[in-house]
XYZ file of C-alpha atoms in Angstrom:
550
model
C 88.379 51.684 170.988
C 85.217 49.080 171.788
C 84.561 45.984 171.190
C 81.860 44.590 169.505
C 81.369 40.807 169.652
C 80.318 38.767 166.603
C 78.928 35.031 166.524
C 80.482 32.203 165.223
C 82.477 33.097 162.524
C 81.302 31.198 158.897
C 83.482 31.212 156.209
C 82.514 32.740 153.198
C 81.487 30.300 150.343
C 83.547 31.812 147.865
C 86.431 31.812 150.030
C 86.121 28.086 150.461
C 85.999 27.325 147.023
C 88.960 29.588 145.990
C 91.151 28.130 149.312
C 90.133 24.958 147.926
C 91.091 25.263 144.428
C 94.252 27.108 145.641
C 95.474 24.493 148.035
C 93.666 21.321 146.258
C 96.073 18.931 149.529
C 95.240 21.709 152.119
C 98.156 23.813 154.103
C 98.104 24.257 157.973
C 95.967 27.119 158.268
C 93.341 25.327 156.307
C 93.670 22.357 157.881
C 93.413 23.368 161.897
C 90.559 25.359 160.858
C 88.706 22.371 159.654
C 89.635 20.431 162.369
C 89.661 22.884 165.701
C 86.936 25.206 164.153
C 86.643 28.847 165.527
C 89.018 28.446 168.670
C 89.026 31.616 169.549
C 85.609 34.006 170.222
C 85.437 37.719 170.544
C 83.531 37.011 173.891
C 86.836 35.305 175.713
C 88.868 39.154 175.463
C 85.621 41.285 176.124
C 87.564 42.213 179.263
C 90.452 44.094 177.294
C 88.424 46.759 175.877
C 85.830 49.319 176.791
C 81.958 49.461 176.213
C 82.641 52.482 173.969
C 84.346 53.531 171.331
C 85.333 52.956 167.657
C 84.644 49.248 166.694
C 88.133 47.302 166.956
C 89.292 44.394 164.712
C 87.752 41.282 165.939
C 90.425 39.962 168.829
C 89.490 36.471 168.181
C 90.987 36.538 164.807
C 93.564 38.955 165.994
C 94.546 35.975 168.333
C 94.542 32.809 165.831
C 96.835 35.925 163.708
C 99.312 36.028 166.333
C 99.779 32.119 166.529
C 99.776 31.336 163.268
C 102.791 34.611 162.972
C 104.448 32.040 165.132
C 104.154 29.226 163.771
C 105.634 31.259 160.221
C 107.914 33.334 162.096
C 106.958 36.289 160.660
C 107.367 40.257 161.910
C 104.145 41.903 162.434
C 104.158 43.865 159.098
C 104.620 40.362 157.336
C 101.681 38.724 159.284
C 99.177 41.671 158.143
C 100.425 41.337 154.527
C 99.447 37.451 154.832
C 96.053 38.573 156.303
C 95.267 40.847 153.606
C 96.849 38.675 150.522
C 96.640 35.091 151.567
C 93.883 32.767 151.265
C 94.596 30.084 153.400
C 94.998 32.664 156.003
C 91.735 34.192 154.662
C 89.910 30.757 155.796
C 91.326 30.071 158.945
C 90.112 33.581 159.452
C 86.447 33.202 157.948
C 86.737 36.531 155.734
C 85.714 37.751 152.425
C 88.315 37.807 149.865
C 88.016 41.167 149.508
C 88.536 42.279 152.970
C 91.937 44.301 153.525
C 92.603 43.157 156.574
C 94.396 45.565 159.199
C 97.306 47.733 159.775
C 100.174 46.197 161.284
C 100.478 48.226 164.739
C 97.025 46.923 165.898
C 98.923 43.697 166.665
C 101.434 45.803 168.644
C 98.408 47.266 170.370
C 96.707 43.768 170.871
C 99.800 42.432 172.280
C 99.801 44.619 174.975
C 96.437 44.496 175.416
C 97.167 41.052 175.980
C 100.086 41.442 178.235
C 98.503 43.762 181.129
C 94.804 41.185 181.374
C 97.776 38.170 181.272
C 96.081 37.668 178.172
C 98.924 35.135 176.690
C 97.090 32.027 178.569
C 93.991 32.323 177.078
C 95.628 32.267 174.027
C 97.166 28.844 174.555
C 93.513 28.034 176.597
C 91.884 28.311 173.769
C 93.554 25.790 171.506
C 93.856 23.088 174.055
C 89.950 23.488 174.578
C 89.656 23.242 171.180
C 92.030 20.143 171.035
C 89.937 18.349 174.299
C 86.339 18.745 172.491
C 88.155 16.677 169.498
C 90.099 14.257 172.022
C 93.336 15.368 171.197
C 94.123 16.075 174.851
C 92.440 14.730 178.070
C 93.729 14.771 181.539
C 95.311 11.536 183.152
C 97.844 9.803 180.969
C 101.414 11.096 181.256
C 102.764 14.615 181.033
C 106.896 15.773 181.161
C 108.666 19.352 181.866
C 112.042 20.933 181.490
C 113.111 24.600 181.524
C 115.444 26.045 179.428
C 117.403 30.160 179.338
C 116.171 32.754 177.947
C 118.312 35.828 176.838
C 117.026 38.814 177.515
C 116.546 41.666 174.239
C 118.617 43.951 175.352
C 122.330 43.044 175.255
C 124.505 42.314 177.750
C 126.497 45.085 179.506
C 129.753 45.623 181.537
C 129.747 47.340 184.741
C 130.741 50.791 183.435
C 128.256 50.325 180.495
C 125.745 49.368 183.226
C 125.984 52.598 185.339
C 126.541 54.731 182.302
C 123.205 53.811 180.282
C 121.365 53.971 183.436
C 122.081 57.297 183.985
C 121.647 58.322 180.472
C 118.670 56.342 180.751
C 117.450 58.438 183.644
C 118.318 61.860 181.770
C 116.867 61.221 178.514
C 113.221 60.546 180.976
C 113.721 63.634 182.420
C 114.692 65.915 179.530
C 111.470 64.327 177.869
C 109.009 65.354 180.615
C 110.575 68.772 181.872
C 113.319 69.941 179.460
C 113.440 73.455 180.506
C 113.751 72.572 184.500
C 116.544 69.898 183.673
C 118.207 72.447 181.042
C 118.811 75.097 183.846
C 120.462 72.510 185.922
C 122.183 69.759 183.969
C 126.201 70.371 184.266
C 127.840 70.900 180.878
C 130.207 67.571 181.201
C 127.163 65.508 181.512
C 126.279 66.276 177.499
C 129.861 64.836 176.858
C 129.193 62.064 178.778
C 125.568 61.207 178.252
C 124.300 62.355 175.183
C 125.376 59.475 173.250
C 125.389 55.662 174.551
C 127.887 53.919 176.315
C 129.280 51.973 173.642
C 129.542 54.557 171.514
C 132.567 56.302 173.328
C 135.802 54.117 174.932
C 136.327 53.693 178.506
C 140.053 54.107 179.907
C 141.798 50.563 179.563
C 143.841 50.555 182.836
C 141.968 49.450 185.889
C 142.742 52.467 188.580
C 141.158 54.637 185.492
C 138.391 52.929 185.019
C 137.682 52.481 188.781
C 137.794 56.529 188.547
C 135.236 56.517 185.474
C 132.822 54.384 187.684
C 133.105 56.788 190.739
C 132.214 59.542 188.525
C 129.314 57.734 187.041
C 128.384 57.261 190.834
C 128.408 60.908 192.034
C 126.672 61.671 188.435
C 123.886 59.756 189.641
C 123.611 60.599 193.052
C 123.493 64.101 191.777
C 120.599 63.338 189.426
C 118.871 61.932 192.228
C 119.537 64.893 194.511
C 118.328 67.004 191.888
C 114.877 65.299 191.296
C 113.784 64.440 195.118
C 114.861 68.521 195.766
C 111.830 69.771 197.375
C 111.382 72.256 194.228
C 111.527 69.719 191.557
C 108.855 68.610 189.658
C 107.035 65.412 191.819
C 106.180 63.947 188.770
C 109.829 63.046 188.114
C 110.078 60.851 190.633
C 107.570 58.568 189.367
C 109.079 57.962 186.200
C 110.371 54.141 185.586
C 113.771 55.223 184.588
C 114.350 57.206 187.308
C 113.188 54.584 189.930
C 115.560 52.505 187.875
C 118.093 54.676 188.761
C 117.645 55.111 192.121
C 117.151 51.033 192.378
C 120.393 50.333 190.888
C 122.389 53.175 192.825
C 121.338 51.604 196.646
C 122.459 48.148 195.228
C 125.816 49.959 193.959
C 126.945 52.650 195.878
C 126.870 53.945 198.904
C 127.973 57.556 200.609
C 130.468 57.596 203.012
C 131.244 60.991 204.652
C 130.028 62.507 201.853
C 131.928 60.842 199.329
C 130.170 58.466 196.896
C 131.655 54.721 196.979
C 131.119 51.192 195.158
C 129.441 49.115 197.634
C 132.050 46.039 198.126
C 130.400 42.977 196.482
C 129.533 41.115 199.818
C 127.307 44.372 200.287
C 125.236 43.875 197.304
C 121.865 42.249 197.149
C 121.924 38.855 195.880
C 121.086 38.401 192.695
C 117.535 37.595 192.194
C 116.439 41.388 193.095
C 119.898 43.023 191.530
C 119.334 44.831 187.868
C 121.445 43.670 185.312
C 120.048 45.992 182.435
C 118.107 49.722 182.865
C 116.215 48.699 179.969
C 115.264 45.117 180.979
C 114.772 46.287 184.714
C 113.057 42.435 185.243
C 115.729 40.269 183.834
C 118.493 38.764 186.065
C 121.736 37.175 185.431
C 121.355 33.027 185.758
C 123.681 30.530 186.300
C 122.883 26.820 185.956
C 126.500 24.403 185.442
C 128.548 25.799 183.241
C 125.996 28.254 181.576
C 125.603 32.004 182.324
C 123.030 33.927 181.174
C 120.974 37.904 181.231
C 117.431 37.274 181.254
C 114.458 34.570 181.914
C 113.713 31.378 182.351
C 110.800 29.227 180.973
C 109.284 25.862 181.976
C 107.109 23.574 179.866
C 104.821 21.163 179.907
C 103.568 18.913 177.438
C 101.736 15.268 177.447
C 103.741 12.094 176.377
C 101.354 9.290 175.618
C 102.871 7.463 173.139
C 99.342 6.870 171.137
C 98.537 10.365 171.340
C 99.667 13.865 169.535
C 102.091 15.574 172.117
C 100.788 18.987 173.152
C 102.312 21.336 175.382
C 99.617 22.071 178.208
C 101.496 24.453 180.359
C 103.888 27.351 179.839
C 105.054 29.139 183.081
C 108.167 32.538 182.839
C 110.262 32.940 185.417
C 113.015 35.658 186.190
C 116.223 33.455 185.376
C 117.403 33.176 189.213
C 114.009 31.199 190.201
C 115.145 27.240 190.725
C 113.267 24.711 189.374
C 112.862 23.148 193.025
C 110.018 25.632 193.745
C 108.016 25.037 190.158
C 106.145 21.489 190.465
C 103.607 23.184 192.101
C 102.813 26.144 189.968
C 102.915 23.534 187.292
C 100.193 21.276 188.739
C 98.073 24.864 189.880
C 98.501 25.408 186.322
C 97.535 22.714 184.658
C 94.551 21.945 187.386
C 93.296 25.135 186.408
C 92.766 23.691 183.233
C 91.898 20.118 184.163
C 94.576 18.099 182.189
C 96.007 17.191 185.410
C 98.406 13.658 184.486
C 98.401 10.691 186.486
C 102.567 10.725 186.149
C 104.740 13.661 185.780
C 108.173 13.168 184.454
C 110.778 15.227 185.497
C 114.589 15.997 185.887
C 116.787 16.307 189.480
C 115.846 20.002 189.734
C 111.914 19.503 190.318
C 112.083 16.421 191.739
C 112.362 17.344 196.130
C 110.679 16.020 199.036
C 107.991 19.158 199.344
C 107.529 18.757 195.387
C 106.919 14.963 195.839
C 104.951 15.328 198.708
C 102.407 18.107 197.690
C 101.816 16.700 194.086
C 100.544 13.193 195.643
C 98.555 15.400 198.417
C 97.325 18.236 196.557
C 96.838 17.180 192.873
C 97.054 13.041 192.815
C 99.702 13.023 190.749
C 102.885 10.798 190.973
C 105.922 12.902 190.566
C 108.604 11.308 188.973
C 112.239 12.418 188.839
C 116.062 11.933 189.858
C 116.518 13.348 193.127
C 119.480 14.576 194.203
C 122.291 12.781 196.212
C 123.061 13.411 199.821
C 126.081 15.147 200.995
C 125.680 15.128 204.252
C 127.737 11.848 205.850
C 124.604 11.908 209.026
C 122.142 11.676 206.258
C 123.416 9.430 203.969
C 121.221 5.838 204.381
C 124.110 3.603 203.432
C 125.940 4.410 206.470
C 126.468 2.365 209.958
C 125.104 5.278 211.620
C 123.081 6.862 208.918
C 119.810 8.117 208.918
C 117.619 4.806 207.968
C 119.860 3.444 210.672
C 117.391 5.104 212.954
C 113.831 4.291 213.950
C 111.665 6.729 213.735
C 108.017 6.651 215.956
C 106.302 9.441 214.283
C 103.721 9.361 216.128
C 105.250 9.479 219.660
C 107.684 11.613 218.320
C 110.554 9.713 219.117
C 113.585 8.331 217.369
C 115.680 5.045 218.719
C 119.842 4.862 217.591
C 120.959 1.743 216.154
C 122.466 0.776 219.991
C 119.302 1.642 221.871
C 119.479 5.122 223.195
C 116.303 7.318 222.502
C 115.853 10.763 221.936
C 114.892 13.103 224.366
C 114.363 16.539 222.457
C 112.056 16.619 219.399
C 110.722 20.052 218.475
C 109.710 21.609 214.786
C 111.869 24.284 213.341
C 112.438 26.190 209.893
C 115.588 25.562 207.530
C 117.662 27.646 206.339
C 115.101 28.188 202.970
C 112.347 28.699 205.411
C 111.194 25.179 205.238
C 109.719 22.991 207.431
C 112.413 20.504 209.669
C 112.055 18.739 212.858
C 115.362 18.706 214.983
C 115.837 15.682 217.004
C 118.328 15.648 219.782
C 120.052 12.631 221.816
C 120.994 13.400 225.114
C 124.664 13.609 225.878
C 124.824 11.378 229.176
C 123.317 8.535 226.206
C 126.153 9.415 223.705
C 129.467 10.605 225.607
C 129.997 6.833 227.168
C 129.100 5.014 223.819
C 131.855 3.917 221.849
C 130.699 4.668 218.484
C 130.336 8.452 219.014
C 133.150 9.523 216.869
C 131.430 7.491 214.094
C 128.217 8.688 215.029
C 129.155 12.398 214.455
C 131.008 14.753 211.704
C 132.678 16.641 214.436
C 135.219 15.629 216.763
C 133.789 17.580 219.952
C 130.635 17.123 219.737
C 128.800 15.622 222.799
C 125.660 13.750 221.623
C 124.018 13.227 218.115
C 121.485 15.491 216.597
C 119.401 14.685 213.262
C 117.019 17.007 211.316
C 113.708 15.236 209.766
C 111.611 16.713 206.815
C 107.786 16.323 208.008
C 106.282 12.988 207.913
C 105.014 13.297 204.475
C 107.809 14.292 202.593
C 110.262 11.837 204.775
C 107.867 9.021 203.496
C 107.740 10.420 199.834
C 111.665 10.841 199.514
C 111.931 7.089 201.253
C 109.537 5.428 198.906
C 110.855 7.448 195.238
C 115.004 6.804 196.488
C 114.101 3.039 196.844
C 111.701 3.249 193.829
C 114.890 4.506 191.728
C 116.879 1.641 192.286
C 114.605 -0.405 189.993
C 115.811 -1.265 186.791
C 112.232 -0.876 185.501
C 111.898 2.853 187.071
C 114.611 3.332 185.196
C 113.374 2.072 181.870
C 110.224 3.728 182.296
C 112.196 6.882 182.727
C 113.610 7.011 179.282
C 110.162 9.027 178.290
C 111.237 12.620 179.861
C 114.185 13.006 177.605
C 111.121 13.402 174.868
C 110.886 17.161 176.450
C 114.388 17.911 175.191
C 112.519 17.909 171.364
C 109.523 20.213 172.024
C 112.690 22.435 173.399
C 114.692 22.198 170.584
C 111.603 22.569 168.140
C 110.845 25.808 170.390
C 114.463 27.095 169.841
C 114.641 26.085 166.339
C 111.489 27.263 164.810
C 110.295 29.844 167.217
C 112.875 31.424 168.314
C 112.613 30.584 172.087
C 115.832 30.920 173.833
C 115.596 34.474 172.824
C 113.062 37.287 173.857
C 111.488 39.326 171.176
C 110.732 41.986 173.891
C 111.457 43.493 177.367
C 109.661 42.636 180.495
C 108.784 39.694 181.995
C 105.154 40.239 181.298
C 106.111 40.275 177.442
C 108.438 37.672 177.335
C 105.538 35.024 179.046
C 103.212 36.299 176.097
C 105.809 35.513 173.602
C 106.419 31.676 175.479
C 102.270 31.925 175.573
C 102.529 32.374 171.743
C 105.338 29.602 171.148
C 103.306 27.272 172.772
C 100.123 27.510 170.923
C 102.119 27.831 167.883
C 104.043 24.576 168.615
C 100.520 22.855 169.351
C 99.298 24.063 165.876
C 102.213 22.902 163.697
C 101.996 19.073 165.947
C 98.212 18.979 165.714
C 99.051 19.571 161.882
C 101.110 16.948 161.878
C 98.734 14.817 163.544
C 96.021 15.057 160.611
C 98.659 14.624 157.947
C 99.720 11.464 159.507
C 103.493 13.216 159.703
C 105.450 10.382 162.121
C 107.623 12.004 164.610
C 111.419 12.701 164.060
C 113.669 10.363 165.355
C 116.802 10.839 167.749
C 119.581 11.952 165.201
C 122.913 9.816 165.891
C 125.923 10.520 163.937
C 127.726 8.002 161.878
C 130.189 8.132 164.624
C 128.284 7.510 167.463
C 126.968 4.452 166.149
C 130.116 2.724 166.081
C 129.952 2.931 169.379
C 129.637 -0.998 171.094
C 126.072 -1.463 173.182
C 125.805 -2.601 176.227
């Protein structure tokens, strides 16, 4: 299938005149048309099909299709039916009244289309360009982000469901591709136990039982995998996803010992941002953030917070759900440089806001960072102390650091944390500390000889100094009122759009689908924004506002 491009889409005369006699106060598709214009072209997914081949459905229409499905929450065989029977959709698609629109798996086949180019941001690209030529959005001003869970579509499974399905999994790939090699070999228990899912059958309720059922599940596997990496079988077996799956999930499970298959003890297991949770989600991960415990992704966004201006979200970024926000200010700001709506202040919560993050985005992007940071635990670091670290000067540039009675440093050399990170460890020398009588209050532990103190680089010891004492400000914190705005666009994501939830598997998917919401969620504001539609206010219950201020 090719694709042919086509200019600037008109729309037909006598579809205008029957949309407007249809919807004499407009609707949303109507109205973003007339306002946005063609926002997407035919020209901007050129690089998602070949030079030959029967003529596809024009993607730039496919595209506006898919957001305004969003913004409806409709299935695909619901969105084709509007295409083909409703003429508001009709305009905001410039086509003939007549024209009978598509079958509904050619927006399965667009999607992933979409999904292997990363086709999902030029989705949301293409409205906010739309949205900047009509100075709706400009870079500068003020911008906010949170992240929220996302489940993952397939449901969440115990440890012998785990095993069990992955193995099943595994067989059902290889009966598919060679059913007569895998039919001379497969043992007759393993139709008992395989041929229908996991949930399907009971597993033994007493623990000792069940601890047998999951060491037979083990040496089932390990079989399977002995079987396909034989030197007779089939090498086209070993390539299959399911099996790789397999094998995956057995090294992070069991283990042989003298021949015997075991469960790998827990402290033996990866951690948990490369351990599968799912065989049929192989790139969701099990999150944790407070109380909260989750299978499946995480997503961060973005959106502008002028308070004379429609709020758009600007950025959407997917992450496997074990990614912390610490390490996502910068993608962010890539991000949204990329699209040159960089903001002058960025509003965030405690898990953005770090010295590195507040650091790079004032170095690399000229943005002021803005969030909570986190306290200190450590009693050496803590600034309120007698003998805390901003009891210390610090001579950066002769790399030297003077105690609060005098003594100097004599070792000063640049090391990596823990995380891989960037410290400098300073060391006092112990004939300095051991005859000073403020040692014991000077260290954490009682035999320790002299003092030692680790430094973040210059930069990020300067940017953490300035935003703690910023904090303190009464009018830092008034000003900081304007991320909780972010917990809205959230809830309007969740509520109309289905966002804590993935529609499909994959990572790759699940970012087109938070690609979608996005551009959906800008659609149904920017609507609001022509039809003058003020913004909801905070709900408080009758309750709650009983409750005395101040």
């Amino acid at each position: 299938m090719s694709m042919q491009p086509r200019g600037p889409v008109k729309i037909p005369v006598e579809t205008v005149h029957v949309a407007k006699a249809a919807f004499p106060k407009g609707s949303l598709a109507i109205r973003v048309r007339d306002e946005l214009g063609v926002m997407f072209r035919d020209e901007d997914f050129a690089g998602l099909f070949p030079a030959r081949g029967k003529p596809a459905w024009s993607p730039g229409r496919l595209a506006l299709v898919m957001v305004l499905q969003f913004v409806e929450g409709l299935t695909d065989r619901q969105a084709a039916d509007a295409v083909r029977a409703r003429i508001d959709w009709k305009y905001a698609l410039g086509l003939e009244l007549t024209d009978a629109g598509f079958d509904y798996s050619v927006l399965s086949e667009f999607r992933d289309r979409l999904v292997g180019a990363d086709g999902g941001r030029e989705v949301l690209d293409g409205i906010l360009v739309s949205a900047r030529e009509r100075g709706l959005v400009a870079a500068g001003g003020k911008a906010r982000t949170d992240s929220t869970h996302v489940l993952s579509s397939a449901r969440a499974l115990n440890w012998l469901e785990f095993t069990s399905e992955t193995v099943r999994s595994a067989l059902n790939a290889v009966a598919h591709a060679e059913p007569e090699w895998l039919r001379e070999r497969v043992p007759a228990d393993w139709l008992r136990h395989y041929a229908t899912r996991a949930d399907d059958s009971r597993f033994p309720p007493a623990r000792s039982q069940r601890a047998e059922a999951g060491l037979r599940i083990g040496a089932d596997g390990m079989h399977l995998l002995s079987m396909v990496w034989a030197s007779g079988a089939p090498p086209g077996l070993r390539t299959l996803p399911q099996v790789e799956t397999l094998r995956q999930v057995w090294v992070q499970h069991f283990q042989l010992v003298e021949g015997e298959v075991r469960r790998r003890d827990p402290k033996d297991r990866p951690p948990s941002t490369i351990r599968l949770i799912n065989p049929y989600d192989p790139d969701a991960r099990g999150g944790a953030k407070r109380d909260l415990i989750w299978d499946g992704y995480k997503v961060h966004l973005t959106e502008t917070c002028d308070a004379d201006a429609v709020h758009l979200v600007t950025h959407v970024h997917t992450t496997i759900a074990t990614v912390n926000d610490d390490r996502m200010a910068a993608v962010v700001h890539t991000g949204l440089a990329r699209r040159d709506l960089l903001p002058a202040e960025h509003w965030v919560d405690t898990g953005y806001a770090s010295g590195p993050a507040l650091a790079a985005a004032g170095r690399d992007h000229d943005v002021a960072l803005h969030g909570p940071l986190k306290a200190v635990t450590s009693a050496q670091s803590r600034g309120d102390a007698a003998f805390g670290q901003d009891a210390f000067t610090i001579d950066w540039d002769n790399q030297q650091v003077t105690c609060p009675n005098g003594a100097t440093s004599r070792a000063w050399t640049n090391k990596s944390s823990q995380a891989g990170l960037p410290v400098i460890r300073v060391r006092f020398s112990p004939s300095d500390c051991r005859p000073c009588p403020d040692l014991r209050d000077c260290t954490t532990s009682a035999k320790a000889k002299h003092r030692e103190i680790t430094l973040r680089p210059r930069d990020e010891y300067e940017a953490l100094h300035q935003a703690r004492a910023l904090q303190q400000t009464d009018a830092w914190k008034d000003r900081y009122k304007i991320r909780a705005g972010v917990e809205g666009t959230i809830s309007q994501g969740v509520l109309a759009h289905g966002l804590r939830r993935s529609r499909y598997r994959g990572l790759a998917k699940t970012s087109l689908q938070h690609q979608l919401t996005a551009a959906a969620i800008n659609l149904a504001r920017i609507d609001a924004h022509i039809t003058e539609r003020p913004r909801a206010r905070t709900r408080t219950s009758h309750l709650t506002a009983l409750r005395p201020v101040g």
